[in-house]
Every structure is written in C-alpha cells, then in structure tokens.
C-alpha cells in the first residue's frame, strides 16, 4: 500500500465507521454485525499506527480510548452553565406560566422534556469537529474531560449535514440502568461493594484518568440545548431537531421524550404520563423540564443570577413510602462480606411490593439510628434494591433500643472483622463458614464460571448437607452410586449432573480463575490475569509488585490474590482441581470461524435462552459465517426467539416473513 492509498483507506474507513456508529448508537438500527464493525475498526487502528500522519484527531478509533489524563484542565465556560429553578407543585407551574404570559402579552408555546438525572456536559464543536467537552463545575468553569467524552458512542466526533461553524451543545451523560445493573453485578461477583446510584457512578467514571476504562463502561448521553451565535433557527424545538440531523442523540417527539404545548393542562398531562411511565425507562429521570420555545421571548425573559426565567423544572417527589421495620437480619456473602437487611412490613413502592431493603453497613445504621420496630422511610433509587433513607422518630416505640451490630457471624459464630478503610464487616472463616462454602460453590458452578449443567443451588445444599461435598473440588469426586441414594435424584438427573461436571473440565483457564471466587477477581480481572501470566503457577509464584504491574490490577486486587495463594488449603484445592483435569493454562486460539453455513444470512437474537447466553448465540452465528443485527428489517433472514421476547418483535418478524427459530431449532441447524 502506498502513502496515497493508505490515506484514502483511512478516510474511507473513518467515514464507514462513523456511519455505522451513528446507525447503531444514535438511530438504533445497526447495519452490520458487531464482529464486522470490530474488524473495520481494527483495520483502521492498524493503518493509523503505521501511518500516524494521516490519523484524524476525531477518528472513530478515539472511541476505544487509550489516552491518560493525569489532571483535568479547568476551562472557563463560554456561556455559563446555569441551573434550573425547581418546582414541586402544579400551582408553581401555573404561576410560572402566568408570569411568562404576562410578559409575552399572548399565549406562549412551551417545550416539555425529561429532566435527566445524570452529569451535565457542555460539548463545543468547531467546523463540524468535536472540540472540547467540559463538566459543569461551579457553573463558570468546569473540567475538560474531552478524551473521556470522546469514548461515548452517542456523542458524534464529526458532524454531518448543515451545521453552524461554531456552537455548543449541552446534555446529560448517564448510565443506562441495564448497564449500571450489570456493572454492579460484576462488582458483586468480584466481592466489591455495589455502587450506590447511577448518577454518582457516571460522575466517577467520567473523572477516570484512563479513557480506555471509560470506553468499556457504555455510558450514554442525551443532548437537550443548543447555544451559539449563528444557530439556524429561532426556536428551541427547531434547533434540537436540526441537531438531530447533525448526528446528535436528542429527545424525540415520536418517543414522547419531547413535546410542544400551548396550554398548562397539556403540560400537566405530560407530567402525569411520565410520573408513572418513568418506571419503564432504561435511565433515571427526576422530573420534567418546561422551556419557552421561542428564542426572542427567552431573551426578553432573561436570567436571574442562577437560572433562566424562561424555563422551570418540575421535580418528581422521590418515590418514598413509610413502613414498619420488623427485623434487622444479616446476610453472609460468598466472600464473607456481611450485609444488614431490613425486613419490612410489605408495602407498595413504584409499582412493586417491597419486603426487604438494604441497610448497607454498620455506619449507615448508626448514622440514621435505625432500630427494629421503627417506622422507616423507604426509597427506590437507581438501585433495584430499595433502601431505608430515614426514620420517623415521632412514632418510635417507647421500649425501643439502639441497634447493636452483630459481633459474630450469624452462620458460623466466628468473630467478625472489619478491615481498616472498608465499610463492611467480614466473617474471616472462609473455609469453615457453611454459607460461604455453599456461596463459593454456587459461584463456581454458575454460568459465567464453570457453567455446570444439571447442578443448581438446591442440589448444592443437598450435597453439602449429606456430606458428599465440602468444597468445590469435591464436585469432581461425585459418583453415580452416592448420588442415586439421594432424595429426588433419579438416573437421568444423576447422569446430567455427572456429564455437566465432566464437560466443565474444558472450560478455559480465565473462567476457572474467575470460578475460584477470589475477592475482587471478577470476570474482567480474571481475563487480564490469564492473558498476562498464562498459567496458574505463574500467578502463584508472582510477587505483589509483579501483580500490580499488570494493566488494571491495583493494590487491593493484588493483595487479595496474593493472600489467597498464601493459604495452604487454597493451594491444595488448586492441586486437586489440576489432578481432575481442569484447565490451568491459557490456550491461545487464532480465528474462531468454524464453518460458513450461515454465509450471507442475517440474524436477530432476542429474549432469554436456555442453553446459550445471548452473547454465545451471537458468537456462534458469527463462528458459522452469519451476521448479527439489532433490529428486524426486510433483510433479516432469521429471528431466534427466546423467552420474554416482546410481542412487537414477533409481529414484525411475521409481517416481514422473517423465519422465526426457537433455540432448539437453531441448534438443530448447526447439527446439520
Ligand atoms: S436545560 C439553562 N434540559 O438539570 C438551563 N437541563 O437543575 C439549561 N437537566 O444543569 C439546562 N435534563 O444538568 C435542561 N432536559 C433538560 C435537562 C436539564 C436535565 C439538568 C442540567 C441542568 C440541571 C438544572
């Protein structure tokens, strides 16, 4: 390839990737599979590394991050980042409308939008290129977090269409709740504390120094406000829809995320709609924002020191209920972490009946002086698990006594410990506490770890109670004769179980490492360790310093790993597992393409499956030469339909004559 060809290919790839990015993240209608996208991106990365002079500053390769920001520069906002005045009642909105109308001397048009509960961001563009992204800070100046923001796929790096030469666009960056939930699940798997709420988590992520980590976190962003000297239109609604044509993800009218109204009654209806419908969104909102649509009128209304007079936020009351706290119980996790749980008088909150709520840790109980028998306020935040946020002291029973946090493990009575700097208490009896042992075994057999079919938590309980297993290595010594003696164990289930155990011996090293259940060693960390050290012996023999030298392995993880391998029982377990034939070395594979039976075929995978996870299904499709897309169109060949698939998808597939396959039918196609 000569220089000219390289430059041309770089430009061509950048443009293609930009279009596919837009189709996927902004318009929700992917045209190529994730695999194809990654291939194009890899080619561009290779070319940019070879011909750095041609790499564009806003190249799509910026999406994967790579730059490290040691200190975020402080930048003065060109336009101050004001806040909105809040209202909590309809009367206040009526007063707002009256003030505005009085000044306008006529009926006024308003826009209604959601009030996104995320991190405010101002992104400026020059000549269609993302120039800078700055946090709100104190409103006058904020932090330059450009490199991190560039990794957010729904924020365009290069614009399309007819955009002004220079302008700024403001919006809110947030964690989709599904992403936040998955993040917390993987933290929990790694024995780390859950993050309290999506907003703080987003704010923390955006301040990370390594943009590669930010890129892996799948943040999203809605843009809701355009500012500049030469904007194409004189109304907010028109400018937002213009911004959509330049490639921004803006709240859409068609999704009822945006509306224009002339009457306060219509605004109330919008509020009523979202006050319940918000429970079905994949992100958090904390109210509705009402803005005067016309820019001239906005200017006339002007600003107070803190906020515009042409806009107001209607804040939803945090969904809160009061109920009786019957009892505080304590849960022991598989790593020994203790979580206090509030057992409540069942109560309806945000559409679901709540019986239990998290009390987090001893400090939280002490801070709020939460006691059994109290009437407590329970709130549903971003967390799926509700939390106790306050106590109604006026109703405290007269005989009430302060809560004394437990000193011993509720399961094995060992004295609890509290490591300095950590919020949680731990039961240190790792190899003797039954709950921890069973928890570790459940983790070991789980889908993302050893994925042992035919074995569930109940069976683990049974096997443990009968004394057939004392740790996860014992699973490999189970035999037919012993198992058949157990209750509810017929020949078929016994053979399934033994087959599942046998199959797990093929599970790759990184998952075996994850399955061991070492505190702070989650899926991602396991992969990193396996890739770096290649064998378990190399990890066992590594010093603390050598562990910390691995990308993304910090002191906390290294110390946990190091001390795990210091314990003779743990080494003994590993030796046993080795002797049973489990994988303790990495097997490096090249291409995974197995066959091309699905060449030219396009698949949509939707719902929940029994044998495969959704990702495994997608990978299998690609391994057999097929292509995955996100939504059904005329060009789709197959819809693989799992449980819980929405009826709309099925209807669409039927109307477009797309073949619908069950998971079993798909597996049969592979077998053929
Ligand atoms: S417009 C001058 N629209 O709420 C006002 N703000 O408390 C410009 N927010 O700083 C802001 N959703 O961070 C606007 N649809 C929306 C919003 C929104 C959330 C945030 C924003 C603002 C804060 C004010």
XYZ file of C-alpha atoms and ligand atoms in Angstrom:
696
model
C 0.000 0.000 0.000
C 1.489 3.366 -0.959
C 1.005 6.561 1.016
C -1.807 7.794 -1.140
C -3.717 4.517 -0.852
C -3.184 4.461 2.899
C -4.596 7.949 3.277
C -7.549 7.100 1.120
C -8.305 3.893 3.015
C -8.035 5.706 6.357
C -10.560 8.268 5.203
C -12.854 5.657 3.766
C -12.788 3.504 6.910
C -13.333 6.530 9.165
C -16.390 7.516 7.192
C -17.831 3.993 7.142
C -17.288 3.548 10.858
C -18.874 6.906 11.576
C -21.982 5.934 9.653
C -22.233 2.554 11.352
C -21.679 4.128 14.757
C -24.463 6.579 14.066
C -26.779 3.821 12.860
C -26.118 1.759 15.989
C -25.899 4.267 18.803
C -27.977 7.210 17.673
C -30.616 5.663 15.411
C -30.763 2.219 16.994
C -30.736 0.465 13.601
C -27.425 -1.341 13.056
C -26.475 -2.269 9.518
C -23.556 -4.586 10.181
C -22.654 -7.079 12.903
C -20.535 -6.197 15.915
C -17.884 -8.503 14.539
C -17.729 -6.710 11.180
C -17.628 -3.380 12.966
C -14.702 -4.545 15.090
C -12.864 -5.772 12.002
C -13.186 -2.370 10.309
C -12.081 -0.641 13.487
C -9.076 -2.917 13.848
C -8.029 -2.235 10.272
C -8.226 1.490 10.920
C -6.229 1.150 14.135
C -3.546 -0.770 12.272
C -3.339 1.794 9.486
C -3.232 4.715 11.904
C -0.399 3.082 13.801
C 1.506 2.567 10.571
C 0.714 5.999 9.080
C 0.247 8.281 12.117
C 0.367 11.417 9.960
C -2.960 10.537 8.400
C -4.760 9.754 11.652
C -7.594 12.241 12.136
C -7.890 13.905 15.561
C -11.516 12.815 15.782
C -11.016 9.392 14.281
C -13.519 6.678 15.277
C -10.587 4.902 16.948
C -10.869 7.539 19.701
C -13.950 5.644 20.828
C -11.849 2.911 22.362
C -9.868 5.367 24.421
C -6.204 4.997 25.160
C -5.193 8.414 26.396
C -4.410 9.043 30.033
C -5.348 12.373 31.583
C -3.262 12.975 34.681
C -5.052 16.155 35.640
C -8.177 17.609 34.094
C -7.620 21.214 32.980
C -10.006 23.850 34.279
C -11.793 25.672 31.473
C -13.936 28.823 31.668
C -17.363 28.273 30.082
C -18.094 30.467 27.102
C -21.711 30.533 28.262
C -22.205 29.976 31.987
C -23.787 26.644 32.847
C -26.821 27.665 34.838
C -29.200 25.510 36.759
C -32.968 25.443 36.594
C -35.363 26.725 39.178
C -37.246 23.842 40.706
C -40.909 23.442 41.445
C -42.714 20.709 43.277
C -46.347 21.669 42.767
C -48.731 22.425 39.946
C -49.519 25.830 41.482
C -45.925 26.867 40.951
C -46.167 25.879 37.299
C -49.371 27.867 36.887
C -47.605 30.880 38.389
C -44.665 30.368 36.053
C -46.991 30.276 33.053
C -48.795 33.427 34.240
C -45.525 35.342 34.623
C -44.372 34.322 31.152
C -47.709 35.106 29.505
C -47.895 38.480 31.143
C -44.584 39.470 29.648
C -45.329 37.972 26.263
C -48.793 39.506 26.132
C -50.092 36.383 24.398
C -50.367 32.618 24.584
C -46.923 31.072 24.743
C -45.570 27.869 23.296
C -43.607 25.643 25.692
C -41.496 22.555 25.184
C -41.631 19.675 27.618
C -38.713 17.294 28.143
C -37.498 14.842 30.710
C -35.143 16.010 33.415
C -32.301 13.542 33.014
C -30.604 12.631 36.261
C -27.018 12.370 35.127
C -23.927 14.502 34.729
C -24.292 17.786 32.832
C -21.876 18.289 29.964
C -21.169 21.130 27.512
C -19.666 19.961 24.226
C -18.356 22.516 21.740
C -17.859 21.924 18.022
C -15.731 23.806 15.518
C -16.139 23.227 11.806
C -18.041 20.044 12.462
C -15.370 18.531 14.705
C -15.785 17.833 18.418
C -13.585 20.464 20.009
C -13.996 20.203 23.748
C -16.224 18.692 26.435
C -16.445 20.391 29.805
C -18.269 19.487 33.031
C -20.498 21.987 34.772
C -18.090 22.577 37.669
C -19.186 25.695 39.529
C -21.175 26.932 36.536
C -18.497 29.430 35.484
C -15.678 26.988 34.947
C -15.503 23.218 34.723
C -13.155 20.332 33.964
C -12.024 19.488 30.463
C -12.946 15.797 30.095
C -12.803 15.721 26.285
C -10.866 12.478 25.897
C -13.291 10.573 28.110
C -16.343 12.054 26.422
C -14.987 11.036 23.026
C -15.454 7.398 24.035
C -19.239 7.847 24.415
C -20.668 6.443 21.227
C -23.832 8.509 21.124
C -21.825 11.759 21.039
C -20.652 12.451 17.468
C -16.962 13.213 16.927
C -17.566 14.583 13.439
C -20.868 16.124 12.355
C -22.888 15.639 9.204
C -25.269 17.949 7.307
C -25.544 21.693 7.553
C -24.209 22.660 10.963
C -23.054 26.099 12.193
C -19.312 26.735 12.139
C -19.128 27.061 15.906
C -21.613 26.172 18.604
C -22.004 24.389 21.897
C -24.477 21.690 22.791
C -25.434 20.712 26.325
C -26.759 17.477 27.616
C -26.615 14.872 30.273
C -24.372 11.818 30.431
C -25.782 8.829 32.265
C -25.546 5.090 32.831
C -28.387 3.163 31.214
C -29.920 1.221 34.120
C -29.205 -2.122 32.414
C -25.521 -1.191 32.143
C -25.447 0.026 35.730
C -27.048 -3.187 36.912
C -24.513 -5.303 35.012
C -21.686 -3.179 36.399
C -22.897 -3.783 39.926
C -23.365 -7.477 39.274
C -19.803 -7.856 38.121
C -18.604 -5.833 41.098
C -20.563 -8.102 43.368
C -19.151 -11.179 41.667
C -15.727 -9.774 42.372
C -16.683 -9.246 46.012
C -16.662 -5.457 45.669
C -19.241 -3.087 47.147
C -22.136 -2.141 44.902
C -22.194 1.412 43.585
C -24.918 3.404 45.266
C -26.567 5.121 42.298
C -26.125 5.584 38.553
C -25.564 9.341 38.712
C -22.601 9.196 41.083
C -21.242 6.218 39.195
C -21.394 8.174 35.912
C -19.709 11.143 37.515
C -16.950 8.902 38.903
C -16.442 7.165 35.574
C -16.090 10.463 33.703
C -13.312 11.507 36.053
C -11.237 8.395 35.435
C -7.776 9.006 34.144
C -7.670 6.109 31.702
C -10.088 6.730 28.841
C -9.915 3.052 27.877
C -11.759 2.167 31.057
C -14.340 4.863 30.340
C -14.767 3.400 26.841
C -15.549 -0.007 28.308
C -18.302 1.400 30.505
C -21.014 2.067 27.901
C -22.181 5.478 29.109
C -24.894 7.188 27.098
C -25.948 10.807 26.537
C -28.977 12.876 25.580
C -28.339 16.387 24.252
C -31.028 18.944 25.044
C -29.848 22.500 24.493
C -28.003 24.224 21.625
C -26.130 27.531 22.148
C -24.261 29.755 19.721
C -24.199 32.969 17.739
C -25.306 31.578 14.398
C -27.894 28.948 15.108
C -30.135 28.097 12.158
C -33.467 28.627 13.921
C -35.104 30.902 16.415
C -36.803 28.232 18.453
C -35.589 25.542 20.791
C -37.620 22.754 19.143
C -36.329 23.537 15.651
C -32.714 23.782 16.758
C -32.941 20.468 18.581
C -34.349 18.773 15.545
C -31.570 20.373 13.449
C -29.066 18.977 15.963
C -30.581 15.573 15.358
C -29.787 15.943 11.661
C -26.166 16.794 12.530
C -25.875 13.427 14.281
C -26.800 14.112 17.910
C -28.978 11.919 20.066
C -31.732 14.293 21.103
C -35.045 13.565 22.847
C -37.514 12.630 20.118
C -41.119 13.680 19.744
C -42.001 10.258 18.354
C -40.874 8.622 21.593
C -42.763 11.180 23.661
C -39.482 12.400 25.126
C -40.187 15.836 23.709
C -43.385 17.797 23.108
C -44.574 21.326 22.394
C -47.699 22.630 24.106
C -49.615 25.840 24.461
C -51.696 25.002 27.478
C -50.757 24.218 31.043
C -53.285 21.347 31.033
C -51.313 19.604 28.286
C -48.145 20.107 30.318
C -49.823 18.500 33.332
C -50.761 15.560 31.151
C -47.138 15.153 30.047
C -46.101 15.221 33.705
C -48.744 12.661 34.692
C -47.718 10.374 31.874
C -44.040 10.346 32.855
C -44.625 10.243 36.600
C -45.616 6.600 36.175
C -44.020 5.748 32.833
C -40.601 6.703 34.222
C -40.522 3.303 35.901
C -40.169 1.719 32.463
C -37.271 3.855 31.219
C -33.777 2.428 30.989
C -32.361 5.551 32.661
C -33.211 7.739 35.616
C -35.120 10.985 35.473
C -36.024 13.207 38.389
C -38.592 15.462 36.792
C -39.793 17.321 33.722
C -38.249 20.460 32.213
C -40.527 23.091 30.736
C -38.918 25.692 28.444
C -40.211 28.661 26.465
C -39.788 27.564 22.863
C -39.193 30.962 21.214
C -35.658 32.377 21.485
C -36.760 36.039 21.270
C -39.086 35.532 24.167
C -36.362 33.671 26.069
C -34.087 36.688 25.662
C -36.784 39.041 26.840
C -37.455 36.953 29.921
C -33.757 36.801 30.698
C -31.988 35.287 33.688
C -31.681 35.508 37.436
C -28.207 35.043 38.918
C -28.635 31.287 38.944
C -31.181 30.249 36.368
C -33.114 31.277 33.285
C -36.556 32.853 33.778
C -37.721 31.100 30.631
C -37.509 27.577 31.990
C -38.556 25.642 35.059
C -38.091 22.104 36.307
C -40.961 20.169 37.818
C -39.356 17.693 40.188
C -40.935 14.358 40.927
C -41.080 13.586 44.557
C -38.630 10.752 45.197
C -40.795 7.670 45.392
C -40.903 7.066 49.083
C -43.150 5.199 51.459
C -43.236 4.692 55.161
C -43.475 1.224 56.650
C -42.580 -0.744 59.749
C -39.113 -2.226 60.109
C -39.863 -5.602 61.664
C -36.414 -7.037 61.971
C -32.802 -6.483 61.001
C -31.132 -9.625 59.712
C -27.630 -10.164 58.393
C -26.603 -11.843 55.168
C -23.263 -13.504 54.593
C -21.910 -13.323 51.059
C -19.648 -15.911 49.488
C -16.593 -13.792 50.252
C -17.718 -13.399 53.858
C -18.986 -9.814 53.500
C -21.861 -9.060 55.866
C -24.863 -7.084 54.596
C -27.521 -5.924 57.045
C -31.045 -6.282 55.647
C -34.225 -4.517 56.741
C -37.188 -6.897 56.837
C -40.187 -4.683 56.301
C -43.931 -4.814 56.611
C -44.726 -5.364 52.869
C -45.561 -2.110 51.114
C -46.189 -0.932 47.538
C -43.439 1.274 46.076
C -43.008 2.401 42.459
C -45.162 -0.421 41.191
C -43.691 -3.331 43.169
C -44.248 -4.794 46.624
C -41.221 -4.256 48.818
C -40.489 -6.606 51.725
C -36.786 -6.111 52.187
C -34.440 -3.175 51.858
C -30.705 -2.764 52.094
C -29.173 -1.121 55.149
C -25.687 -1.160 53.544
C -23.393 -1.390 56.578
C -22.945 -0.639 60.276
C -22.158 3.062 59.700
C -25.402 3.627 57.858
C -27.443 2.066 60.670
C -25.633 4.166 63.238
C -25.883 7.382 61.262
C -29.650 7.127 60.891
C -30.066 5.426 64.287
C -32.249 2.769 62.672
C -33.910 0.416 65.143
C -36.177 -2.598 64.948
C -39.804 -1.570 65.355
C -39.227 1.873 63.832
C -41.412 3.375 61.139
C -38.909 3.946 58.359
C -38.914 5.730 55.015
C -38.038 3.515 52.100
C -36.953 4.924 48.772
C -36.404 3.467 45.365
C -33.288 4.934 43.820
C -31.365 3.788 40.788
C -30.743 0.571 42.600
C -33.061 -2.310 42.011
C -32.941 -2.954 45.766
C -34.740 -0.210 47.695
C -33.069 1.443 50.646
C -34.038 2.834 54.029
C -33.413 6.579 53.969
C -34.865 7.806 57.237
C -36.658 7.088 60.465
C -39.914 8.609 61.670
C -38.882 9.394 65.251
C -42.311 10.605 66.321
C -43.554 7.024 66.098
C -40.644 5.319 67.813
C -41.928 2.672 70.260
C -41.188 3.597 73.894
C -39.297 0.392 74.621
C -37.032 0.834 71.569
C -33.321 0.134 71.932
C -30.419 1.181 69.731
C -29.353 -1.463 67.228
C -26.320 -3.382 68.292
C -24.494 -4.534 65.206
C -23.649 -8.217 65.352
C -20.163 -9.129 66.541
C -20.231 -12.723 65.325
C -21.116 -14.384 62.053
C -24.849 -15.290 62.050
C -23.986 -18.538 60.267
C -20.860 -19.891 61.973
C -20.455 -17.651 65.038
C -16.880 -16.654 64.184
C -15.975 -13.146 65.431
C -16.367 -10.653 62.575
C -13.534 -8.440 61.421
C -13.509 -5.032 59.822
C -10.588 -4.147 57.595
C -9.453 -0.569 58.005
C -10.889 1.731 55.362
C -13.616 -0.736 54.363
C -17.262 -0.162 55.130
C -18.226 -3.793 55.546
C -17.655 -6.359 58.257
C -16.352 -9.763 57.182
C -16.539 -13.277 58.521
C -12.942 -14.488 58.253
C -13.842 -18.185 58.474
C -13.537 -18.722 54.722
C -13.086 -22.463 54.721
C -15.394 -23.273 57.633
C -18.428 -20.994 57.342
C -21.161 -23.105 55.662
C -22.801 -20.129 53.939
C -19.502 -19.032 52.451
C -18.665 -22.559 51.365
C -22.040 -23.015 49.695
C -21.854 -19.495 48.235
C -18.434 -20.261 46.767
C -19.732 -23.487 45.267
C -22.751 -21.734 43.746
C -20.411 -19.181 42.256
C -18.110 -21.940 40.989
C -20.886 -23.708 39.074
C -22.542 -20.521 37.783
C -22.953 -19.843 34.086
C -20.182 -17.274 33.750
C -17.792 -19.504 35.721
C -17.732 -23.311 35.252
C -21.254 -23.399 33.836
C -22.089 -26.833 35.255
C -25.371 -28.044 33.862
C -27.636 -30.199 35.957
C -26.496 -28.620 39.184
C -28.320 -25.812 40.944
C -28.232 -24.165 44.351
C -30.723 -26.633 45.806
C -28.624 -29.601 44.781
C -25.549 -27.922 46.245
C -27.458 -27.561 49.534
C -28.432 -31.209 49.416
C -24.952 -32.489 48.539
C -23.418 -30.372 51.269
C -25.991 -31.398 53.866
C -25.383 -35.067 53.035
C -21.658 -34.563 53.459
C -20.872 -35.515 49.865
C -19.074 -32.247 49.128
C -17.116 -29.931 51.405
C -15.654 -27.618 48.778
C -15.846 -27.109 45.030
C -13.097 -29.604 44.262
C -15.244 -32.355 45.751
C -17.693 -31.918 42.861
C -15.212 -33.848 40.737
C -15.270 -36.865 43.040
C -19.031 -37.386 42.939
C -20.116 -40.769 41.676
C -23.300 -42.356 40.427
C -23.716 -44.707 43.328
C -23.652 -41.995 46.023
C -25.850 -39.665 44.043
C -28.558 -42.232 43.354
C -29.050 -42.685 47.080
C -30.180 -39.066 47.443
C -33.777 -37.837 47.547
C -35.205 -36.606 44.248
C -32.203 -37.920 42.326
C -33.215 -40.209 39.511
C -30.921 -41.763 36.934
C -31.478 -39.016 34.400
C -30.640 -36.151 36.752
C -27.596 -38.014 38.052
C -26.248 -38.581 34.567
C -26.916 -34.908 33.651
C -25.062 -33.776 36.721
C -22.058 -36.019 36.113
C -21.966 -35.053 32.433
C -22.088 -31.362 33.410
C -19.168 -31.842 35.792
C -17.211 -33.704 33.107
C -17.882 -31.009 30.477
C -16.662 -28.293 32.801
C -13.139 -29.687 32.507
C -12.963 -27.988 29.113
C -13.789 -24.519 30.487
C -10.888 -22.172 29.642
C -8.392 -21.039 32.250
C -9.664 -17.480 32.644
C -13.077 -18.765 33.679
C -11.591 -21.336 36.036
C -9.668 -18.495 37.642
C -12.875 -16.491 37.988
C -14.658 -19.570 39.375
C -12.197 -19.821 42.272
C -14.075 -16.900 43.827
C -11.117 -14.802 44.925
C -12.272 -11.498 46.350
C -12.063 -8.633 43.792
C -11.176 -11.054 40.985
C -14.161 -10.700 38.666
C -14.572 -11.715 35.053
C -12.526 -8.892 33.572
C -9.702 -9.135 36.079
C -9.518 -12.909 35.526
C -9.161 -12.398 31.793
C -6.394 -9.848 32.311
C -4.528 -12.132 34.707
C -4.861 -15.186 32.487
C -3.680 -13.270 29.453
C -0.711 -11.836 31.293
C 0.504 -14.778 33.373
C -0.718 -17.592 31.094
C -0.637 -20.267 33.847
C -1.900 -20.502 37.393
C 1.603 -21.391 38.597
C 2.921 -18.110 37.230
C 0.277 -16.270 39.257
C 1.010 -18.289 42.383
C 4.701 -17.504 42.055
C 4.256 -13.817 41.211
C 5.240 -11.168 43.732
C 2.880 -8.385 44.757
C 4.858 -5.960 42.578
C 4.581 -8.226 39.555
C 0.839 -8.412 40.037
C 0.432 -4.651 40.365
C 2.454 -4.197 37.177
C -0.390 -5.829 35.204
C -2.722 -3.414 33.454
C -5.726 -2.537 35.654
C -4.595 -4.640 38.623
C -4.394 -2.347 41.610
C -3.063 -2.876 45.094
C -6.362 -4.060 46.502
C -6.772 -6.837 43.913
C -3.108 -7.827 44.108
C -3.222 -8.127 47.877
C -6.354 -10.234 47.749
C -4.801 -12.560 45.121
C -1.545 -12.773 46.978
C -3.128 -13.691 50.272
C -5.443 -16.231 48.592
C -2.439 -18.153 47.298
C -0.718 -17.980 50.684
C -3.390 -20.162 52.245
C -2.325 -23.849 52.127
C -5.948 -25.051 51.797
C -6.374 -22.975 48.661
C -3.227 -24.357 47.075
C -4.403 -27.794 47.986
C -7.733 -27.152 46.237
C -5.946 -25.980 43.111
C -3.734 -29.048 43.056
C -6.768 -31.264 43.349
C -8.562 -29.436 40.544
C -5.437 -29.776 38.400
C -5.348 -33.507 39.026
C -9.013 -33.772 37.933
C -8.088 -32.235 34.582
C -9.318 -28.622 34.817
C -7.651 -26.003 32.628
C -4.982 -24.037 34.457
C -3.171 -22.736 31.392
C -4.340 -20.386 28.697
C -4.965 -21.803 25.236
C -4.415 -19.142 22.635
C -6.713 -19.508 19.652
C -6.490 -17.824 16.265
C -9.608 -17.440 14.157
C -12.765 -18.962 15.565
C -14.596 -19.369 12.283
C -15.842 -22.954 12.206
C -17.894 -23.106 9.041
C -19.647 -20.855 6.568
C -23.103 -22.418 6.569
C -24.633 -19.055 7.502
C -22.696 -17.056 4.925
C -24.832 -14.124 3.762
C -27.518 -14.784 6.386
C -28.649 -12.140 8.814
C -29.902 -12.938 12.323
C -31.694 -11.101 15.094
C -31.377 -12.697 18.531
C -33.969 -11.693 21.090
C -35.102 -12.877 24.500
C -33.656 -15.223 27.112
C -32.361 -18.716 26.241
C -31.801 -21.999 27.981
C -28.634 -23.499 26.554
C -26.799 -20.467 25.292
C -26.500 -16.940 26.617
C -27.438 -14.282 24.076
C -23.783 -13.433 23.526
C -22.867 -17.066 22.999
C -25.612 -17.381 20.406
C -24.324 -14.314 18.581
C -20.783 -15.603 18.668
C -21.924 -18.981 17.327
C -23.711 -17.255 14.465
C -20.520 -15.431 13.590
C -18.431 -18.562 14.014
C -20.604 -20.147 11.351
C -20.262 -17.207 8.971
C -23.540 -15.407 9.731
C -24.212 -11.816 10.661
C -25.979 -10.347 13.726
C -28.098 -7.230 13.562
C -30.010 -5.470 16.298
C -33.410 -4.987 14.724
C -35.673 -6.775 12.300
C -35.952 -5.498 8.749
C -36.826 -6.839 5.316
C -33.234 -8.016 5.010
C -33.341 -10.196 8.137
C -33.321 -13.932 7.420
C -33.885 -15.378 10.897
C -35.208 -14.277 14.256
C -34.032 -16.528 17.086
C -36.741 -16.096 19.649
C -36.139 -16.830 23.309
C -38.288 -16.460 26.389
C -39.532 -12.983 27.324
C -39.239 -11.661 23.773
C -41.617 -8.752 23.254
C -44.739 -9.423 21.141
C -43.917 -6.468 18.864
C -40.778 -8.208 17.593
C -42.693 -11.357 16.799
C -45.372 -9.407 14.966
C -42.799 -7.516 12.969
C -40.974 -10.717 12.009
C -44.231 -12.295 10.913
C -45.291 -9.302 8.866
C -41.921 -9.243 7.059
C -41.874 -13.011 6.537
C -38.754 -13.490 8.630
C -38.245 -17.128 9.689
C -38.666 -17.467 13.455
C -36.482 -20.110 15.099
C -36.511 -21.462 18.619
C -33.171 -22.055 20.311
C -33.636 -25.809 19.737
C -34.321 -25.342 16.030
C -31.206 -23.225 15.725
C -29.109 -25.919 17.427
C -30.552 -28.475 15.015
C -29.487 -26.319 12.083
C -25.950 -26.316 13.469
C -26.000 -30.080 13.838
C -26.993 -30.489 10.218
S -31.757 22.737 30.066
C -30.155 26.965 31.389
N -32.898 20.422 29.889
O -30.744 19.884 35.159
C -30.770 25.650 31.579
N -31.387 20.771 31.677
O -31.011 21.705 37.549
C -30.171 24.666 30.698
N -31.063 18.778 33.092
O -27.978 21.946 34.670
C -30.485 23.300 31.068
N -32.404 17.459 31.981
O -27.813 19.418 34.114
C -32.046 21.188 30.592
N -33.966 18.388 29.520
C -33.116 19.143 30.239
C -32.431 18.663 31.369
C -31.574 19.505 32.071
C -31.568 17.558 32.992
C -30.100 19.175 34.156
C -28.989 20.028 33.674
C -29.164 21.328 34.407
C -29.871 20.872 35.639
C -30.612 22.006 36.276
